[in-house]
XYZ file of C-alpha atoms in Angstrom:
122
model
C -7.372 -8.121 -64.103
C -7.298 -8.634 -60.628
C -10.663 -8.777 -60.354
C -10.829 -11.549 -63.336
C -8.364 -13.460 -61.141
C -10.271 -13.168 -58.133
C -13.273 -14.378 -60.132
C -11.484 -17.678 -61.387
C -10.248 -18.459 -57.870
C -14.040 -18.527 -56.819
C -15.384 -20.281 -59.801
C -12.541 -22.809 -59.118
C -13.485 -23.005 -55.214
C -17.084 -23.325 -55.740
C -16.528 -26.197 -58.591
C -14.443 -28.253 -55.797
C -16.995 -27.741 -53.173
C -19.885 -28.831 -55.240
C -17.906 -31.701 -56.463
C -16.419 -32.875 -52.960
C -19.854 -32.594 -51.681
C -21.461 -34.509 -54.686
C -19.187 -37.548 -53.829
C -20.894 -38.395 -50.595
C -24.497 -37.971 -52.127
C -22.958 -40.559 -54.962
C -21.903 -43.027 -51.976
C -25.245 -42.567 -50.675
C -27.055 -43.371 -53.596
C -27.970 -47.567 -53.415
C -30.275 -49.948 -50.877
C -29.103 -49.943 -47.376
C -30.523 -52.814 -44.852
C -30.358 -51.969 -41.274
C -27.652 -53.993 -39.432
C -27.590 -52.587 -35.863
C -30.042 -50.403 -33.843
C -28.986 -48.597 -30.415
C -31.990 -46.870 -28.776
C -31.312 -43.821 -26.546
C -34.624 -43.393 -25.296
C -36.835 -45.936 -23.570
C -39.582 -46.016 -26.338
C -37.177 -47.152 -28.913
C -36.458 -50.099 -27.031
C -40.230 -51.412 -28.151
C -39.393 -50.769 -32.219
C -35.970 -51.638 -32.358
C -36.844 -55.450 -33.314
C -39.534 -53.974 -35.829
C -36.263 -51.706 -37.518
C -33.844 -54.517 -37.285
C -36.150 -57.221 -39.267
C -37.799 -54.329 -41.931
C -35.319 -51.693 -42.079
C -34.101 -50.677 -45.475
C -33.899 -47.406 -47.027
C -32.859 -46.727 -50.774
C -31.399 -43.404 -51.372
C -31.543 -42.217 -55.598
C -29.377 -39.628 -57.516
C -32.576 -37.373 -57.609
C -32.790 -36.727 -53.840
C -35.481 -39.181 -53.281
C -35.485 -41.991 -50.274
C -37.977 -45.089 -50.010
C -38.269 -47.477 -47.257
C -38.667 -47.961 -43.687
C -37.569 -47.308 -40.453
C -39.496 -46.403 -37.434
C -41.736 -44.847 -40.168
C -42.304 -45.548 -43.910
C -40.801 -43.333 -46.298
C -42.591 -43.985 -49.665
C -41.994 -40.974 -51.592
C -39.535 -38.910 -49.356
C -36.700 -36.781 -49.769
C -33.352 -36.281 -48.365
C -30.536 -33.495 -48.207
C -26.973 -33.900 -47.273
C -25.240 -30.959 -45.782
C -21.891 -30.356 -44.014
C -19.718 -32.387 -46.837
C -22.107 -35.324 -45.893
C -21.829 -35.121 -42.191
C -25.408 -34.310 -41.903
C -28.488 -36.008 -43.279
C -32.143 -34.694 -43.506
C -34.611 -37.164 -44.271
C -38.497 -36.091 -44.896
C -41.366 -38.421 -45.190
C -43.937 -37.387 -47.981
C -45.923 -35.139 -45.502
C -42.609 -33.013 -45.173
C -41.924 -34.306 -41.508
C -37.860 -33.910 -41.107
C -36.069 -36.314 -39.554
C -32.456 -35.109 -38.750
C -29.202 -37.301 -38.595
C -25.538 -36.857 -38.269
C -24.251 -39.318 -40.811
C -21.287 -41.222 -41.843
C -20.922 -42.264 -44.813
C -18.337 -44.874 -46.335
C -18.455 -47.483 -49.454
C -20.251 -50.275 -47.700
C -21.581 -48.659 -44.293
C -23.921 -45.929 -43.169
C -24.319 -44.636 -39.637
C -27.191 -42.215 -39.023
C -27.268 -40.816 -35.315
C -29.955 -39.018 -33.793
C -31.050 -37.727 -30.511
C -33.250 -40.905 -29.924
C -31.453 -43.773 -31.974
C -28.076 -44.766 -33.596
C -28.835 -46.841 -36.579
C -26.114 -48.862 -38.623
C -26.615 -49.790 -42.090
C -24.668 -52.052 -44.698
C -25.141 -52.095 -48.616
C -27.787 -54.548 -49.666
């Protein structure tokens, strides 16, 4: 009987974790437009205006991302970890772009070693 109770508690905990992680993913699913770029390295200053003018990302429920930042993401993928606090975007060749992420209903902030990008929902 104790094993059954332990199993049920584990199942409930797992379901709760999956649901809470999935909520951040649902908040991310949409099209986002870049509203601010803060370069942390000198080479980012040269592409900052291009990112501001053309930067958008569209996240889908099935884990795909399309859009443009410093690079194009035509058939990329993404993964959220640490309850939505980390986001890794991979381009079509599989190159990973890791970010610390802050996701709210209408704002997304992606922070890396090179750049901090703020988005608003389109």
